CSV table of C-alpha atoms in Angstrom, one decimal:
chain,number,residue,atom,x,y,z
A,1,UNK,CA,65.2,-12.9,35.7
A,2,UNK,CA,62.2,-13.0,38.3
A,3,UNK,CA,62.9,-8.8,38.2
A,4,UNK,CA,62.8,-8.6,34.6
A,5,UNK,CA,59.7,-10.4,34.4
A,6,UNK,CA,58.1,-8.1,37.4
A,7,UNK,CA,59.4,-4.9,35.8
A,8,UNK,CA,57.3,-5.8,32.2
A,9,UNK,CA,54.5,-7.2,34.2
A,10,UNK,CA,54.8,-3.4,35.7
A,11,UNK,CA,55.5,-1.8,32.6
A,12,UNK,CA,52.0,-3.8,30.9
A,13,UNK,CA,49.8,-2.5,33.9
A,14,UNK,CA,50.6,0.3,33.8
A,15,UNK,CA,50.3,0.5,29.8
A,16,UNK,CA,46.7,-1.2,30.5
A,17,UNK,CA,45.5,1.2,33.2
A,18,UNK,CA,47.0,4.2,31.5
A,19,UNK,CA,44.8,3.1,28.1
A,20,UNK,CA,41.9,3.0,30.4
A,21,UNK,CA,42.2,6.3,31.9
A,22,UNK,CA,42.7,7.8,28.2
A,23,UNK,CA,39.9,5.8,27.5
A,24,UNK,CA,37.7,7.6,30.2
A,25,UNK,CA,39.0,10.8,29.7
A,26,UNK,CA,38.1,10.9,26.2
A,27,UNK,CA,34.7,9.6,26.8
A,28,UNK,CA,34.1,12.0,29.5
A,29,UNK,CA,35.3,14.8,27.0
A,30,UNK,CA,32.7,13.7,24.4
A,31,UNK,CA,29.8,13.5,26.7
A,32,UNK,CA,31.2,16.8,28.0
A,33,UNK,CA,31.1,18.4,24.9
A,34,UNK,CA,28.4,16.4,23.4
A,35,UNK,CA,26.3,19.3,22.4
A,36,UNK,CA,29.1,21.4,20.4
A,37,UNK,CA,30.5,18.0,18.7
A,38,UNK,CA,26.4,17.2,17.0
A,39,UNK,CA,26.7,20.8,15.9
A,40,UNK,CA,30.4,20.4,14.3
A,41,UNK,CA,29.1,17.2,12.7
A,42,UNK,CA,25.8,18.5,11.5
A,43,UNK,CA,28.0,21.6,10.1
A,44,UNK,CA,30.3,19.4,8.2
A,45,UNK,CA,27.4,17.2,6.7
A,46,UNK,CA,26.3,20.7,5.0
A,47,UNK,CA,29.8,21.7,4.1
A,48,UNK,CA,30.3,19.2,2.0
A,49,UNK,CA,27.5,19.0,0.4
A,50,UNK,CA,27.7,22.8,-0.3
A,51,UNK,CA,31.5,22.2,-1.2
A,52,UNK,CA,30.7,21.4,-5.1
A,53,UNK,CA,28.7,24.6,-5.4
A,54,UNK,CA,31.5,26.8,-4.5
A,55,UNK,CA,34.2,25.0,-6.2
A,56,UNK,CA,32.1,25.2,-9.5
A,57,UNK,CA,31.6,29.2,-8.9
A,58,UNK,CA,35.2,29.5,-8.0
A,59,UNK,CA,35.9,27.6,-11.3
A,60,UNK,CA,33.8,29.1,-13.5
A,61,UNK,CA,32.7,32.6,-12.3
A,62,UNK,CA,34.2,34.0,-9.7
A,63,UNK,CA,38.2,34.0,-8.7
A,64,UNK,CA,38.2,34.4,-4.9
A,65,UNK,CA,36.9,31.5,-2.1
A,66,UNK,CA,35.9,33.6,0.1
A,67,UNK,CA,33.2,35.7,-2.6
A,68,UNK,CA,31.8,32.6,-3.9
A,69,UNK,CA,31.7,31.0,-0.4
A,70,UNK,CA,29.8,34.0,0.6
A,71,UNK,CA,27.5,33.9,-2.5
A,72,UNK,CA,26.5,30.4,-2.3
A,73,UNK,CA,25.3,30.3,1.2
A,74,UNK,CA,23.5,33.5,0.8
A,75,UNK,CA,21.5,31.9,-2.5
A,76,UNK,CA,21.1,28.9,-0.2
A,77,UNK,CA,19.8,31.1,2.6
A,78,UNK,CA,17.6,33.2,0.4
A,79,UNK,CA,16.4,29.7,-1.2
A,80,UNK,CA,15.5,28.7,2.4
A,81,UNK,CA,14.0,31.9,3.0
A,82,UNK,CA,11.0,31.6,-0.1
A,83,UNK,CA,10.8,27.5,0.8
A,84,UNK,CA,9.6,28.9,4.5
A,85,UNK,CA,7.6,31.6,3.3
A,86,UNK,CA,5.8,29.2,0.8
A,87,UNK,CA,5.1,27.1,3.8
A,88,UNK,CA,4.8,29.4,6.6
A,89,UNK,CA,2.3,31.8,4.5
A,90,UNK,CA,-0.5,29.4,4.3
A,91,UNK,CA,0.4,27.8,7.4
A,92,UNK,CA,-0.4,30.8,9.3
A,93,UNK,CA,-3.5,31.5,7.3
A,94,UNK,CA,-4.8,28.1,8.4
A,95,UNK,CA,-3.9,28.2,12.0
A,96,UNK,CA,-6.2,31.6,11.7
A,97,UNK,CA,-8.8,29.7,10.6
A,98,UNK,CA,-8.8,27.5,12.8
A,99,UNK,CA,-8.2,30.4,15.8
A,100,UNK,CA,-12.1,31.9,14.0
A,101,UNK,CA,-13.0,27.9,14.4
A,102,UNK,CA,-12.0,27.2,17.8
A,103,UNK,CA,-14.7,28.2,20.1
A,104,UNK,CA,-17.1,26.5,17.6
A,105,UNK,CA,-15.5,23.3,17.6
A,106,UNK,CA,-15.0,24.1,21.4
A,107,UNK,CA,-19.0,24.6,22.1
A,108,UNK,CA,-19.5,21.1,19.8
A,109,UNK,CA,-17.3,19.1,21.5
A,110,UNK,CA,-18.4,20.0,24.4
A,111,UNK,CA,-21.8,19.3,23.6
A,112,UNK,CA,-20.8,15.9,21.7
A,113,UNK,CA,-21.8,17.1,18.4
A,114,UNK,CA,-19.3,17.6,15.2
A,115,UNK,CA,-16.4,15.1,14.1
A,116,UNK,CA,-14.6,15.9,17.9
A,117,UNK,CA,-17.8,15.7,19.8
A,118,UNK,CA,-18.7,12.6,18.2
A,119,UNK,CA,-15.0,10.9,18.5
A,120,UNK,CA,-15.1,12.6,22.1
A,121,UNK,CA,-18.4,11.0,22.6
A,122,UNK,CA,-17.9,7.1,21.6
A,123,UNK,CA,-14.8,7.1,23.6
A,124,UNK,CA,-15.7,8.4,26.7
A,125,UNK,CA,-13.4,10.9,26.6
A,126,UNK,CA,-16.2,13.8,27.0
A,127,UNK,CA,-17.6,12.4,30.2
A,128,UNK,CA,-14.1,12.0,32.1
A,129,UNK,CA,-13.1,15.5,31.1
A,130,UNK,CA,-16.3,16.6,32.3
A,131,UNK,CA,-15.6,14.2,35.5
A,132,UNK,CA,-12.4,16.1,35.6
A,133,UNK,CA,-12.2,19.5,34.6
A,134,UNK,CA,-10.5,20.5,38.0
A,135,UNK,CA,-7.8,18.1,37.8
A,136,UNK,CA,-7.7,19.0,33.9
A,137,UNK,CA,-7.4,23.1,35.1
A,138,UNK,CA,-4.7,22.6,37.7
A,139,UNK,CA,-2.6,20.4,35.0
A,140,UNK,CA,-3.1,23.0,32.6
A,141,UNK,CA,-1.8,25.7,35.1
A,142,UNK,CA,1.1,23.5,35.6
A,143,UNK,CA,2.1,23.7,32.0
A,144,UNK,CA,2.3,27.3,31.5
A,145,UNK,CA,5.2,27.6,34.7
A,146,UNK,CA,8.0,25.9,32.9
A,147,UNK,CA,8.4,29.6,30.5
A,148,UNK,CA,12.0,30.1,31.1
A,149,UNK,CA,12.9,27.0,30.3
A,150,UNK,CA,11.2,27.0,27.2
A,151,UNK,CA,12.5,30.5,26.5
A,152,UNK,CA,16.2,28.8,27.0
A,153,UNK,CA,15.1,26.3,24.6
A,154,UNK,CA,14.6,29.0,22.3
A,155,UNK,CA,17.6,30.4,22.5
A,156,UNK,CA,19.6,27.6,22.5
A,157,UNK,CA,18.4,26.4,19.0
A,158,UNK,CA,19.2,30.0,17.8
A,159,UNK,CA,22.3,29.6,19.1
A,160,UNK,CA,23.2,26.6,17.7
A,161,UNK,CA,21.8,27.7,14.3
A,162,UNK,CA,23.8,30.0,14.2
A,163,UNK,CA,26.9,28.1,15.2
A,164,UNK,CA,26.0,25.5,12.7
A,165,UNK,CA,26.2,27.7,9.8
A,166,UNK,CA,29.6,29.7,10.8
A,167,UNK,CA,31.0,26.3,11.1
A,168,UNK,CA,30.0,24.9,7.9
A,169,UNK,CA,30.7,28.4,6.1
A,170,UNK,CA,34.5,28.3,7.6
A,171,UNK,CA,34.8,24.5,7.0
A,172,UNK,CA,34.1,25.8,3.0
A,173,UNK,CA,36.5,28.4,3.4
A,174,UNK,CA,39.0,26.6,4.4
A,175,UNK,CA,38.1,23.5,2.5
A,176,UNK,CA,41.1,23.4,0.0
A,177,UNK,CA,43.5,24.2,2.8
A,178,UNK,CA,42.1,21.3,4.3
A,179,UNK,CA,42.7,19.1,1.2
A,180,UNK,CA,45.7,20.2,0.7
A,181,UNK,CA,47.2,19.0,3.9
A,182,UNK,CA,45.6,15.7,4.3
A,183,UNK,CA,47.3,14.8,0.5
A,184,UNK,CA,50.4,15.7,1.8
A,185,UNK,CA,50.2,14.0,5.0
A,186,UNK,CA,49.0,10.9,3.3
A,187,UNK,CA,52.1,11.0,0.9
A,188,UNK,CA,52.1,10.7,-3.1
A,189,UNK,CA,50.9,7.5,-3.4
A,190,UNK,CA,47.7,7.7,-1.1
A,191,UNK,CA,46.8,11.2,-2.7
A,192,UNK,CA,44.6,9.8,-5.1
A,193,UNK,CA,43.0,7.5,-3.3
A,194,UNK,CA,42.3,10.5,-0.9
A,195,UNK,CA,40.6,12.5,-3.9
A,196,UNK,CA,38.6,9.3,-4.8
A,197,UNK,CA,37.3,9.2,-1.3
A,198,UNK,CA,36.9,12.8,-0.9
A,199,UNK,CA,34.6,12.6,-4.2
A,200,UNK,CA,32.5,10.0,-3.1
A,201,UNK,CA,31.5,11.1,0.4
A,202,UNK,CA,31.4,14.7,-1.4
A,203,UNK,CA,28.4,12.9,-4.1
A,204,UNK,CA,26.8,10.6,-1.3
A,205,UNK,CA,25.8,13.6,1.3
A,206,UNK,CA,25.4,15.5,-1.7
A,207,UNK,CA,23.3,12.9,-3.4
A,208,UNK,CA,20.9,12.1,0.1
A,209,UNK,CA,20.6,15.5,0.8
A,210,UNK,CA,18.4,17.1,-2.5
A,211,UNK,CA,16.9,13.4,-3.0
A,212,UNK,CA,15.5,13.3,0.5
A,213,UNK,CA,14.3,16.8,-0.1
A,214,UNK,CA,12.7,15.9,-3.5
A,215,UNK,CA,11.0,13.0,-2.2
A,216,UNK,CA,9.5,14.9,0.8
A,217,UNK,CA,8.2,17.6,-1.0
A,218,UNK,CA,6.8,15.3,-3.4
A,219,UNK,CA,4.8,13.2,-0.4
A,220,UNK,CA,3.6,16.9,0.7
A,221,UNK,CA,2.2,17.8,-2.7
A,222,UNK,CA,0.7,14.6,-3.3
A,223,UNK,CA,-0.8,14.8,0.2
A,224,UNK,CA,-2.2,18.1,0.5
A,225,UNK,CA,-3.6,17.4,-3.1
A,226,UNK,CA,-5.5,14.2,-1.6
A,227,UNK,CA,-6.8,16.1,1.8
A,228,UNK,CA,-8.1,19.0,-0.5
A,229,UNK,CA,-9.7,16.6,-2.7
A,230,UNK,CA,-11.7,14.9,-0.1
A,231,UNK,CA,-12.2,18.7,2.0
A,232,UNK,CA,-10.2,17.6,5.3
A,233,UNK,CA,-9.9,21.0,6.7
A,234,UNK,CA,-6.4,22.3,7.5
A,235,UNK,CA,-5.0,20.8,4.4
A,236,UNK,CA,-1.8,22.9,4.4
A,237,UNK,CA,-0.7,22.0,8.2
A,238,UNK,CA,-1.5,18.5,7.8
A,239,UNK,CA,0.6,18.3,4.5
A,240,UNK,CA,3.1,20.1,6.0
A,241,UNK,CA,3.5,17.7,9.3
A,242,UNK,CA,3.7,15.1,7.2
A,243,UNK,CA,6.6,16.1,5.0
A,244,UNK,CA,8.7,17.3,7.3
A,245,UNK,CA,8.2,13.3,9.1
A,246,UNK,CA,8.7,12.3,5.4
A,247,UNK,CA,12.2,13.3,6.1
A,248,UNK,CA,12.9,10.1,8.3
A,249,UNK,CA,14.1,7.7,6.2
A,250,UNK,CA,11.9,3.9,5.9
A,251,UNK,CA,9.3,5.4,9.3
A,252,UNK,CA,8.8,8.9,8.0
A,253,UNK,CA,6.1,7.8,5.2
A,254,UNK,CA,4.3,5.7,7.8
A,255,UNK,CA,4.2,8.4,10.6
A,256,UNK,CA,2.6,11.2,7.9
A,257,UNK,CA,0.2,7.9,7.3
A,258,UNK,CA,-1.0,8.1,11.2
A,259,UNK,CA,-1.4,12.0,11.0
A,260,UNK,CA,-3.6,12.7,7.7
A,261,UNK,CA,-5.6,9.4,7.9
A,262,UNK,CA,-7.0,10.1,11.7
A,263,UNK,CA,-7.4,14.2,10.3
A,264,UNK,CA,-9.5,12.7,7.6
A,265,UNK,CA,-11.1,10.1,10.0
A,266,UNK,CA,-12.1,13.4,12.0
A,267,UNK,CA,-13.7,14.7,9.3
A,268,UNK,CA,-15.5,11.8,7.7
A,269,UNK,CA,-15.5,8.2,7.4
A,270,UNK,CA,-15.1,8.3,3.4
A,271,UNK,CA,-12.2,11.4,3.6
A,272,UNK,CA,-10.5,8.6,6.2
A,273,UNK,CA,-11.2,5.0,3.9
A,274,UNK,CA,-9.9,7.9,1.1
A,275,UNK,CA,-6.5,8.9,2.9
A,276,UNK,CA,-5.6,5.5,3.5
A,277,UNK,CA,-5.6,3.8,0.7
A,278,UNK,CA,-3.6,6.5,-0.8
A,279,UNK,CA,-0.7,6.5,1.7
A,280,UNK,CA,-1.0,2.6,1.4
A,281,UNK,CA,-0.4,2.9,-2.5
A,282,UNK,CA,1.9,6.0,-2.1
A,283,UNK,CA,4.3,3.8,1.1
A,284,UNK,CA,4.7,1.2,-2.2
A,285,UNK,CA,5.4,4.1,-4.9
A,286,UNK,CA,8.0,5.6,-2.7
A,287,UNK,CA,9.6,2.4,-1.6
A,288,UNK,CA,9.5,1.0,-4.6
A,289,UNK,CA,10.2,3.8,-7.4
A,290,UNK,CA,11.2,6.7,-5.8
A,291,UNK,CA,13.8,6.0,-3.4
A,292,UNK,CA,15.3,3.8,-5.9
A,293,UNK,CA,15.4,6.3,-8.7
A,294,UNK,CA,16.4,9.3,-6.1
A,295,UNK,CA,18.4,7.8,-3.2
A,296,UNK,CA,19.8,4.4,-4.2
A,297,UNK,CA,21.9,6.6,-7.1
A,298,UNK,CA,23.9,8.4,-4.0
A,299,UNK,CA,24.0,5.9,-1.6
A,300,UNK,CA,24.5,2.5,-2.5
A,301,UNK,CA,23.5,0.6,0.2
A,302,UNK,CA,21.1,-2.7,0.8
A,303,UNK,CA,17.3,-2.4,2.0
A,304,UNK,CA,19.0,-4.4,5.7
A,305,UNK,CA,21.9,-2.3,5.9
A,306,UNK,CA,20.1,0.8,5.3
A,307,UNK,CA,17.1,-0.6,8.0
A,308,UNK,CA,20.2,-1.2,10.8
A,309,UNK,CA,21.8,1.8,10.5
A,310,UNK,CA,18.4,4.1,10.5
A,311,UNK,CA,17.5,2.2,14.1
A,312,UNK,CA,20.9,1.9,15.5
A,313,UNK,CA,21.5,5.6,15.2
A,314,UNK,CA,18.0,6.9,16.4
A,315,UNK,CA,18.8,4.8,19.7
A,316,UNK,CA,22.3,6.5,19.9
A,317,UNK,CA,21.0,10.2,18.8
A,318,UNK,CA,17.6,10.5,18.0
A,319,UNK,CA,16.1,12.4,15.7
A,320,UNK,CA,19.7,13.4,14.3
A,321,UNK,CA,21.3,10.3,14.3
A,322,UNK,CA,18.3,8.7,12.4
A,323,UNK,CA,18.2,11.6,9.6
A,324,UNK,CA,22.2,10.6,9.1
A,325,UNK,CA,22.1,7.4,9.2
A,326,UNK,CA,21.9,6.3,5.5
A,327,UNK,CA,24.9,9.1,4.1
A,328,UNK,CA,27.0,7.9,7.2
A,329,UNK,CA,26.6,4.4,6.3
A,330,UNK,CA,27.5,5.3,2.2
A,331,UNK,CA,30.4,6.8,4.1
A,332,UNK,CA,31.6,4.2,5.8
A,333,UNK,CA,30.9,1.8,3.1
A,334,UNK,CA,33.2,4.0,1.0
A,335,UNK,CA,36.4,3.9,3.5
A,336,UNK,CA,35.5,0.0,3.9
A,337,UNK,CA,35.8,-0.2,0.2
A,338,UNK,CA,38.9,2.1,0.0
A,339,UNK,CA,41.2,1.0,3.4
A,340,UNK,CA,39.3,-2.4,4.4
A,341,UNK,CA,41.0,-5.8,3.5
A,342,UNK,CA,40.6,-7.2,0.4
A,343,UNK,CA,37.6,-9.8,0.8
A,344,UNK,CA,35.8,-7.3,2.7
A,345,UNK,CA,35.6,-5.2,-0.2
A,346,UNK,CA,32.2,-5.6,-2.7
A,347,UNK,CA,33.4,-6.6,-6.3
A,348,UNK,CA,33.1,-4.0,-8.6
A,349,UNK,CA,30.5,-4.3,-11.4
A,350,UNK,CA,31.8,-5.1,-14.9
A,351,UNK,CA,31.6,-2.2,-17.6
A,352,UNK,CA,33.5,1.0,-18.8
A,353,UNK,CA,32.1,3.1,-14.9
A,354,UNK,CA,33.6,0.1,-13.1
A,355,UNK,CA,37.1,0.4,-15.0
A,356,UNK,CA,37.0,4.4,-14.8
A,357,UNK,CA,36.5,3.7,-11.0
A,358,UNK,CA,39.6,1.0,-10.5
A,359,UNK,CA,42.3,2.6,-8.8
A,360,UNK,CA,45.2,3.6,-10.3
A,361,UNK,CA,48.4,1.0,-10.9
A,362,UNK,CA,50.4,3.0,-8.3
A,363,UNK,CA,47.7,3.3,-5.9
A,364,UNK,CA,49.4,0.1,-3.4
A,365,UNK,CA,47.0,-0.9,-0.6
């Protein structure tokens, strides 16, 4: 008996250690390949919110996948295409500008005169670079060796650009080959529970992705309308800076905040008190009105829940993790909804759109 007992007791640690090993090895795996799984997941989160556009061409216009696949991502590229050049046109036309400005503002600050000069001056910051220029020289030197890896940089990103969008154009492709083997694996009586899910993940990346868009481009307008008002020069890049932070969800607004009011507290006291009070009334239109309208239709998710997952997945991946946050939490609200227990699951609202989402009678948890 003692050598049954000693055999399972075996048997167990070895189960146990084995687990661990697995355990290892996949996490080693991950953090090996760490770089190729963010773009596979940043690829996906665009293939299925593209997904709808080529199953409605496919439907209605065009018979083959592979030509409306093709046609879709080329509109969305050419779309891309005027969005930068709208942006990047006057961008460039400021930063010259500001390249005829330079040695002006340059020969001002220098001389504490001007909005720098006179920032530069009650801080104390013109007297220690004065103190030291040498120090300030050799540091500058310093920056301009790292080239190459800059250059790599570069690359990289156009690498994994590219990447990105052959991923997500293949995972369109082959999207209803996809489907089509998960519903079978899953068996007639999951397969429409699997469609259901499909369709709301499909609607809440779909849904975060143009609303998050909308209300960036909105806090851009409304910006660059504000700094032009009140002549803060370089209008167009500030504006611009801020609505691409605009893009982080609940911080994004605040950060844009920091960036136009201390451009306007450059150029005056007034422009500054101006650009304020606007992004103070703005923070309260967009938290209140806008994201409800535009966001809370796609994603369905509390003000705290929202807030946790935003911080939880900056910490764990950055800038990417905080930018899908909120359409991974809708996700996993939705397979909580669909495969958690029972009392886990929120209560459906009363009304014909709650019984039209009920599952079917043979749909057995």
């Amino acid at each position: 008996m003692s050598n049954a007992d000693d055999r399972q007791t075996s048997r167990r640690t070895l189960i146990v250690i084995g687990l661990a090993l697995a355990t290892v090895l996949a996490l080693g795996f991950v953090y090996a390949t760490r770089r190729v799984l963010v773009w596979a997941v940043v690829a996906a989160f665009f293939a299925v919110a593209l997904k709808p556009l080529v199953d409605g061409l496919q439907r209605r216009f065009v018979r083959h996948r592979a030509l409306a696949t093709l046609l879709v991502f080329l509109a969305a590229f050419v779309l891309l295409a005027a969005l930068a050049a709208l942006i990047v046109v006057p961008l460039f036309g400021e930063l010259g500008r500001f390249a005829d400005r330079a040695p002006e503002l340059l020969r001002d600050a220098r001389a504490g005169r001007g909005p720098v000069g006179q920032v530069l001056e009650r801080t104390g910051a013109r007297r220690y670079v004065s103190e030291h220029s040498d120090q300030l020289r050799e540091f500058g030197g310093r920056l301009r060796q790292p080239a190459v890896g800059v250059l790599r940089g570069i690359i990289e990103t156009v690498a994994g650009l590219l990447t990105v969008i052959v991923l997500a154009y293949l995972m369109v492709l082959e999207a209803p080959r996809i489907t089509r083997g998960l519903l079978a694996a899953g068996g007639d009586g999951q397969g429409e529970r699997l469609r259901r899910v499909g369709r709301e993940v499909s609607r809440t990346v779909t849904g975060y992705l143009t609303g998050n868009l909308l209300i960036s481009v909105i806090c851009g307008l409304l910006t660059y309308a504000v700094l032009a008002l009140t002549g803060v020069p370089f209008a167009a890049v500030i504006a611009l800076l801020v609505a691409v932070a605009d893009l982080l969800p609940l911080v994004g607004a605040t950060l844009g905040a920091v960036i136009a009011a201390g451009a306007g507290f450059l150029h005056s006291p007034t422009a500054g008190v101006v650009v304020l009070v606007f992004f103070v009334v703005y923070q309260q239109l967009e938290n209140h009105l806008l994201q409800p309208l535009i966001l809370s239709r796609a994603v369905r998710l509390n003000p705290l829940t929202v807030l946790v997952s935003v911080l939880l997945a900056a910490e764990l991946a950055g800038l990417l993790g905080a930018l899908l946050a909120i359409p991974a939490a809708g996700i996993v609200q939705t397979l909580l909804r669909e495969y958690g227990p029972r009392r886990l699951r929120p209560t459906p609202p009363a009304g014909p759109a709650a019984r039209s989402e009920r599952p079917a009678a043979g749909d057995a948890d």
